[in-house]
PDB file of C-alpha atoms in Angstrom:
ATOM      1  CA  MET A  60       0.000   0.000   0.000  1.00 85.00           C
ATOM      2  CA  LYS A  61       2.911   2.373   0.726  1.00 88.00           C
ATOM      3  CA  LEU A  62       4.320   1.726  -2.732  1.00 88.00           C
ATOM      4  CA  ASN A  63       0.886   2.344  -4.274  1.00 88.00           C
ATOM      5  CA  GLU A  64       0.717   5.729  -2.506  1.00 89.00           C
ATOM      6  CA  GLN A  65       4.141   6.694  -3.849  1.00 89.00           C
ATOM      7  CA  ILE A  66       3.258   5.583  -7.373  1.00 88.00           C
ATOM      8  CA  ARG A  67      -0.094   7.369  -7.293  1.00 85.00           C
ATOM      9  CA  GLY A  68       1.513  10.599  -6.073  1.00 85.00           C
ATOM     10  CA  TRP A  69       4.245  10.490  -8.693  1.00 86.00           C
ATOM     11  CA  THR A  70       1.848   9.737 -11.554  1.00 85.00           C
ATOM     12  CA  ASN A  71      -0.643  12.394 -10.470  1.00 80.00           C
ATOM     13  CA  TYR A  72       2.157  14.948 -10.381  1.00 81.00           C
ATOM     14  CA  HIS A  73       3.379  14.023 -13.877  1.00 82.00           C
ATOM     15  CA  GLN A  74       0.070  13.216 -15.571  1.00 80.00           C
ATOM     16  CA  SER A  75      -0.207  16.639 -17.218  1.00 76.00           C
ATOM     17  CA  VAL A  76       2.928  16.214 -19.345  1.00 80.00           C
ATOM     18  CA  CYS A  77       3.710  13.815 -22.172  1.00 74.00           C
ATOM     19  CA  ALA A  78       4.763  10.995 -19.875  1.00 78.00           C
ATOM     20  CA  SER A  79       3.116   7.877 -21.305  1.00 81.00           C
ATOM     21  CA  ASP A  80       6.456   6.428 -22.473  1.00 86.00           C
ATOM     22  CA  ALA A  81       7.998   7.229 -19.090  1.00 86.00           C
ATOM     23  CA  PHE A  82       5.036   5.575 -17.346  1.00 88.00           C
ATOM     24  CA  ALA A  83       5.456   2.400 -19.431  1.00 88.00           C
ATOM     25  CA  HIS A  84       9.187   2.353 -18.709  1.00 91.00           C
ATOM     26  CA  LEU A  85       8.545   2.835 -14.992  1.00 90.00           C
ATOM     27  CA  ASP A  86       6.245  -0.216 -14.987  1.00 90.00           C
ATOM     28  CA  TYR A  87       9.096  -2.216 -16.524  1.00 93.00           C
ATOM     29  CA  VAL A  88      11.621  -0.903 -13.964  1.00 93.00           C
ATOM     30  CA  LEU A  89       9.238  -1.678 -11.077  1.00 92.00           C
ATOM     31  CA  TYR A  90       8.786  -5.221 -12.352  1.00 93.00           C
ATOM     32  CA  GLU A  91      12.560  -5.725 -12.573  1.00 95.00           C
ATOM     33  CA  LEU A  92      13.116  -4.343  -9.066  1.00 94.00           C
ATOM     34  CA  LEU A  93      10.336  -6.465  -7.579  1.00 93.00           C
ATOM     35  CA  TRP A  94      11.665  -9.570  -9.319  1.00 95.00           C
ATOM     36  CA  ARG A  95      15.162  -8.957  -7.949  1.00 96.00           C
ATOM     37  CA  TRP A  96      13.694  -8.364  -4.477  1.00 95.00           C
ATOM     38  CA  ALA A  97      11.712 -11.625  -4.618  1.00 95.00           C
ATOM     39  CA  LYS A  98      14.735 -13.653  -5.757  1.00 96.00           C
ATOM     40  CA  ARG A  99      16.869 -12.113  -3.013  1.00 96.00           C
ATOM     41  CA  ARG A 100      14.177 -12.797  -0.407  1.00 96.00           C
ATOM     42  CA  HIS A 101      13.880 -16.491  -1.367  1.00 96.00           C
ATOM     43  CA  PRO A 102      17.334 -17.566  -2.578  1.00 95.00           C
ATOM     44  CA  LYS A 103      16.649 -21.302  -2.292  1.00 95.00           C
ATOM     45  CA  LYS A 104      13.354 -21.251  -4.261  1.00 95.00           C
ATOM     46  CA  ASN A 105      13.065 -21.625  -8.020  1.00 95.00           C
ATOM     47  CA  LYS A 106      11.667 -19.013 -10.431  1.00 94.00           C
ATOM     48  CA  TRP A 107       8.332 -20.770 -10.858  1.00 95.00           C
ATOM     49  CA  TRP A 108       7.698 -20.808  -7.083  1.00 95.00           C
ATOM     50  CA  ILE A 109       8.617 -17.118  -6.770  1.00 94.00           C
ATOM     51  CA  SER A 110       6.414 -16.099  -9.687  1.00 92.00           C
ATOM     52  CA  THR A 111       3.358 -18.024  -8.429  1.00 92.00           C
ATOM     53  CA  ARG A 112       3.807 -16.659  -4.923  1.00 93.00           C
ATOM     54  CA  TYR A 113       3.930 -12.940  -5.794  1.00 92.00           C
ATOM     55  CA  TRP A 114       2.494 -12.525  -9.303  1.00 91.00           C
ATOM     56  CA  HIS A 115      -1.107 -13.512  -9.969  1.00 91.00           C
ATOM     57  CA  ARG A 116      -3.820 -13.227 -12.567  1.00 90.00           C
ATOM     58  CA  VAL A 117      -6.304 -10.440 -11.751  1.00 86.00           C
ATOM     59  CA  GLY A 118      -9.223 -10.126 -14.146  1.00 84.00           C
ATOM     60  CA  ASN A 119      -7.770 -10.381 -17.632  1.00 87.00           C
ATOM     61  CA  ARG A 120      -4.308  -9.166 -16.571  1.00 84.00           C
ATOM     62  CA  ASN A 121      -1.445 -11.599 -16.018  1.00 87.00           C
ATOM     63  CA  TRP A 122       1.617 -11.007 -13.866  1.00 89.00           C
ATOM     64  CA  VAL A 123       0.030  -8.658 -11.354  1.00 88.00           C
ATOM     65  CA  PHE A 124       2.105  -8.199  -8.209  1.00 90.00           C
ATOM     66  CA  SER A 125      -0.564  -8.791  -5.570  1.00 87.00           C
ATOM     67  CA  THR A 126      -1.761 -10.459  -2.396  1.00 84.00           C
ATOM     68  CA  GLU A 127      -5.208 -11.906  -1.746  1.00 82.00           C
ATOM     69  CA  ASN A 128      -6.875  -8.478  -1.406  1.00 86.00           C
ATOM     70  CA  LYS A 129      -4.343  -5.849  -2.578  1.00 88.00           C
ATOM     71  CA  GLU A 130      -2.553  -5.294  -5.857  1.00 88.00           C
ATOM     72  CA  LEU A 131       0.167  -2.993  -7.109  1.00 90.00           C
ATOM     73  CA  ILE A 132      -1.243  -0.353  -9.433  1.00 87.00           C
ATOM     74  CA  ARG A 133       0.080   0.038 -12.946  1.00 87.00           C
ATOM     75  CA  VAL A 134       1.759   3.335 -13.673  1.00 85.00           C
ATOM     76  CA  ASP A 135       0.789   3.398 -17.327  1.00 82.00           C
ATOM     77  CA  SER A 136      -2.912   3.048 -16.479  1.00 80.00           C
ATOM     78  CA  THR A 137      -2.888   6.694 -15.340  1.00 79.00           C
ATOM     79  CA  ALA A 138      -4.621   8.869 -17.903  1.00 76.00           C
ATOM     80  CA  ILE A 139      -2.639  11.773 -19.335  1.00 78.00           C
ATOM     81  CA  VAL A 140      -4.559  15.013 -18.746  1.00 75.00           C
ATOM     82  CA  ARG A 141      -3.535  17.810 -21.088  1.00 75.00           C
ATOM     83  CA  HIS A 142      -3.319  21.400 -19.913  1.00 75.00           C
ATOM     84  CA  THR A 143      -6.034  23.542 -21.460  1.00 77.00           C
ATOM     85  CA  LYS A 144      -5.033  27.058 -22.364  1.00 82.00           C
ATOM     86  CA  ILE A 145      -6.966  30.044 -21.105  1.00 85.00           C
ATOM     87  CA  LYS A 146      -8.834  32.037 -23.736  1.00 85.00           C
ATOM     88  CA  ALA A 147      -6.774  35.074 -24.711  1.00 85.00           C
ATOM     89  CA  THR A 148      -9.749  37.370 -24.227  1.00 87.00           C
ATOM     90  CA  ALA A 149     -10.671  36.024 -20.778  1.00 86.00           C
ATOM     91  CA  ASN A 150     -10.395  38.408 -17.839  1.00 87.00           C
ATOM     92  CA  PRO A 151     -10.552  36.906 -14.318  1.00 83.00           C
ATOM     93  CA  PHE A 152     -12.361  39.994 -13.000  1.00 85.00           C
ATOM     94  CA  LEU A 153     -15.011  40.111 -15.730  1.00 85.00           C
ATOM     95  CA  ASP A 154     -15.467  36.484 -16.764  1.00 85.00           C
ATOM     96  CA  GLU A 155     -16.033  34.798 -13.396  1.00 85.00           C
ATOM     97  CA  ALA A 156     -18.360  32.169 -14.864  1.00 86.00           C
ATOM     98  CA  TYR A 157     -15.700  31.103 -17.397  1.00 89.00           C
ATOM     99  CA  PHE A 158     -13.036  30.645 -14.717  1.00 86.00           C
ATOM    100  CA  GLN A 159     -15.433  28.830 -12.375  1.00 83.00           C
ATOM    101  CA  LYS A 160     -16.378  26.410 -15.177  1.00 84.00           C
ATOM    102  CA  ARG A 161     -12.666  25.963 -15.937  1.00 85.00           C
ATOM    103  CA  LYS A 162     -11.980  24.991 -12.299  1.00 81.00           C
ATOM    104  CA  PHE A 163     -14.881  22.550 -12.345  1.00 82.00           C
ATOM    105  CA  ASP A 164     -13.693  20.954 -15.608  1.00 83.00           C
ATOM    106  CA  LYS A 165     -10.142  20.684 -14.263  1.00 79.00           C
ATOM    107  CA  GLY A 166     -11.514  18.776 -11.263  1.00 77.00           C
ATOM    108  CA  MET A 167     -13.530  16.497 -13.508  1.00 78.00           C
ATOM    109  CA  HIS A 168     -10.416  15.602 -15.523  1.00 75.00           C
ATOM    110  CA  ARG A 169      -8.120  15.083 -12.529  1.00 76.00           C
ATOM    111  CA  LEU A 170     -10.404  12.935 -10.348  1.00 79.00           C
ATOM    112  CA  THR A 171     -11.569   9.376 -10.923  1.00 77.00           C
ATOM    113  CA  GLY A 172     -14.143   6.960  -9.565  1.00 82.00           C
ATOM    114  CA  LYS A 173     -16.358   7.957  -6.665  1.00 86.00           C
ATOM    115  CA  PHE A 174     -14.358  11.129  -6.043  1.00 86.00           C
ATOM    116  CA  LYS A 175     -15.222  12.336  -9.545  1.00 86.00           C
ATOM    117  CA  THR A 176     -18.894  11.552  -8.887  1.00 88.00           C
ATOM    118  CA  ILE A 177     -18.827  13.540  -5.638  1.00 88.00           C
ATOM    119  CA  TRP A 178     -17.166  16.476  -7.430  1.00 86.00           C
ATOM    120  CA  LYS A 179     -19.803  16.361 -10.187  1.00 87.00           C
ATOM    121  CA  ASN A 180     -22.729  16.130  -7.742  1.00 89.00           C
ATOM    122  CA  GLN A 181     -21.484  19.230  -5.900  1.00 88.00           C
ATOM    123  CA  ASN A 182     -20.591  21.159  -9.084  1.00 86.00           C
ATOM    124  CA  GLY A 183     -17.110  21.709  -7.616  1.00 86.00           C
ATOM    125  CA  LEU A 184     -18.502  23.708  -4.681  1.00 89.00           C
ATOM    126  CA  CYS A 185     -17.740  23.298  -0.971  1.00 90.00           C
ATOM    127  CA  TYR A 186     -20.594  21.621   0.893  1.00 91.00           C
ATOM    128  CA  HIS A 187     -20.285  23.939   3.920  1.00 90.00           C
ATOM    129  CA  CYS A 188     -19.648  27.380   2.420  1.00 90.00           C
ATOM    130  CA  GLY A 189     -20.808  26.935  -1.175  1.00 89.00           C
ATOM    131  CA  MET A 190     -17.661  28.586  -2.575  1.00 88.00           C
ATOM    132  CA  PRO A 191     -15.871  27.070  -5.605  1.00 86.00           C
ATOM    133  CA  MET A 192     -13.135  24.564  -4.843  1.00 85.00           C
ATOM    134  CA  ASP A 193      -9.948  24.055  -6.805  1.00 81.00           C
ATOM    135  CA  VAL A 194      -8.855  20.457  -7.239  1.00 77.00           C
ATOM    136  CA  THR A 195      -5.302  21.438  -6.250  1.00 77.00           C
ATOM    137  CA  GLU A 196      -6.231  23.017  -2.907  1.00 80.00           C
ATOM    138  CA  GLU A 197      -6.600  21.136   0.357  1.00 83.00           C
ATOM    139  CA  ARG A 198      -9.977  19.504   0.777  1.00 86.00           C
ATOM    140  CA  GLU A 199     -11.519  16.815   2.918  1.00 88.00           C
ATOM    141  CA  ILE A 200     -14.308  14.319   2.629  1.00 88.00           C
ATOM    142  CA  PHE A 201     -17.225  15.137   4.931  1.00 89.00           C
ATOM    143  CA  TYR A 202     -19.633  12.338   5.855  1.00 88.00           C
ATOM    144  CA  LEU A 203     -23.282  13.377   6.268  1.00 86.00           C
ATOM    145  CA  ALA A 204     -23.815  10.422   8.582  1.00 85.00           C
ATOM    146  CA  PRO A 205     -20.494   9.875  10.400  1.00 83.00           C
ATOM    147  CA  LYS A 206     -18.901   6.486   9.862  1.00 79.00           C
ATOM    148  CA  THR A 207     -18.868   5.983  13.626  1.00 78.00           C
ATOM    149  CA  LYS A 208     -22.670   6.298  13.675  1.00 79.00           C
ATOM    150  CA  THR A 209     -24.012   3.960  10.980  1.00 75.00           C
ATOM    151  CA  GLY A 210     -22.477   6.021   8.167  1.00 74.00           C
ATOM    152  CA  VAL A 211     -21.090   4.191   5.174  1.00 81.00           C
ATOM    153  CA  GLU A 212     -18.401   5.115   2.680  1.00 82.00           C
ATOM    154  CA  ASP A 213     -20.844   5.713  -0.146  1.00 84.00           C
ATOM    155  CA  VAL A 214     -21.097   8.557  -2.663  1.00 86.00           C
ATOM    156  CA  ARG A 215     -24.505   9.569  -1.280  1.00 87.00           C
ATOM    157  CA  ASN A 216     -22.969  10.011   2.184  1.00 88.00           C
ATOM    158  CA  MET A 217     -19.773  11.829   1.104  1.00 89.00           C
ATOM    159  CA  ARG A 218     -19.191  15.528   0.348  1.00 91.00           C
ATOM    160  CA  TYR A 219     -16.118  17.607  -0.483  1.00 90.00           C
ATOM    161  CA  VAL A 220     -15.358  20.497   1.885  1.00 92.00           C
ATOM    162  CA  HIS A 221     -12.508  22.967   2.318  1.00 90.00           C
ATOM    163  CA  CYS A 222     -10.207  21.980   5.204  1.00 89.00           C
ATOM    164  CA  VAL A 223     -10.823  25.386   6.821  1.00 89.00           C
ATOM    165  CA  CYS A 224     -14.601  25.019   6.521  1.00 89.00           C
ATOM    166  CA  GLN A 225     -14.426  21.558   8.087  1.00 88.00           C
ATOM    167  CA  ARG A 226     -12.364  22.911  10.989  1.00 88.00           C
ATOM    168  CA  ILE A 227     -14.890  25.707  11.607  1.00 88.00           C
ATOM    169  CA  TYR A 228     -17.784  23.236  11.351  1.00 87.00           C
ATOM    170  CA  ALA A 229     -16.137  20.887  13.878  1.00 85.00           C
ATOM    171  CA  GLU A 230     -15.411  23.758  16.313  1.00 86.00           C
ATOM    172  CA  ASN A 231     -19.028  24.955  16.128  1.00 85.00           C
ATOM    173  CA  ARG A 232     -20.305  21.421  16.727  1.00 81.00           C
ATOM    174  CA  LEU A 233     -18.123  21.084  19.828  1.00 81.00           C
ATOM    175  CA  LYS A 234     -19.449  24.356  21.259  1.00 79.00           C
ATOM    176  CA  LYS A 235     -23.065  23.111  21.062  1.00 68.00           C
TER     177      LYS A 235
END
């Protein structure tokens, strides 16, 4: 899981540049490093035993480094998101709607899965204050029904909020 976090962070940082060849090469390098690690860890075992112990078939993919419930993500499965240029005639003081839509679209391109659905349901706005959120700024997931009290990790129960708004909300709840 630690390696997945590192890979995800690196790929998210570099996904806006032409890095698909680099991503494919990194998958190859990771495989080589993991293979060397596995052989070093089990010096008395043969290659077949090592490969069946650490690499499995997941779905229609072969040679996935995984355990029973976790798998190493592929670097080259990260989508490349191109930078969209700002219109030359756009003025941030006069065209607020254009820049707000641009922020929303940027969030839609950068997020995936349930986080993208949450972003879309909220139109890129903070649940507490209603102000636009930027996908690059700090944000938290707010649970309508807390997970400690019968809340589930479901899109209908999750909302994006600014970290500052969440802090203020929590302080006000403690005062009551």
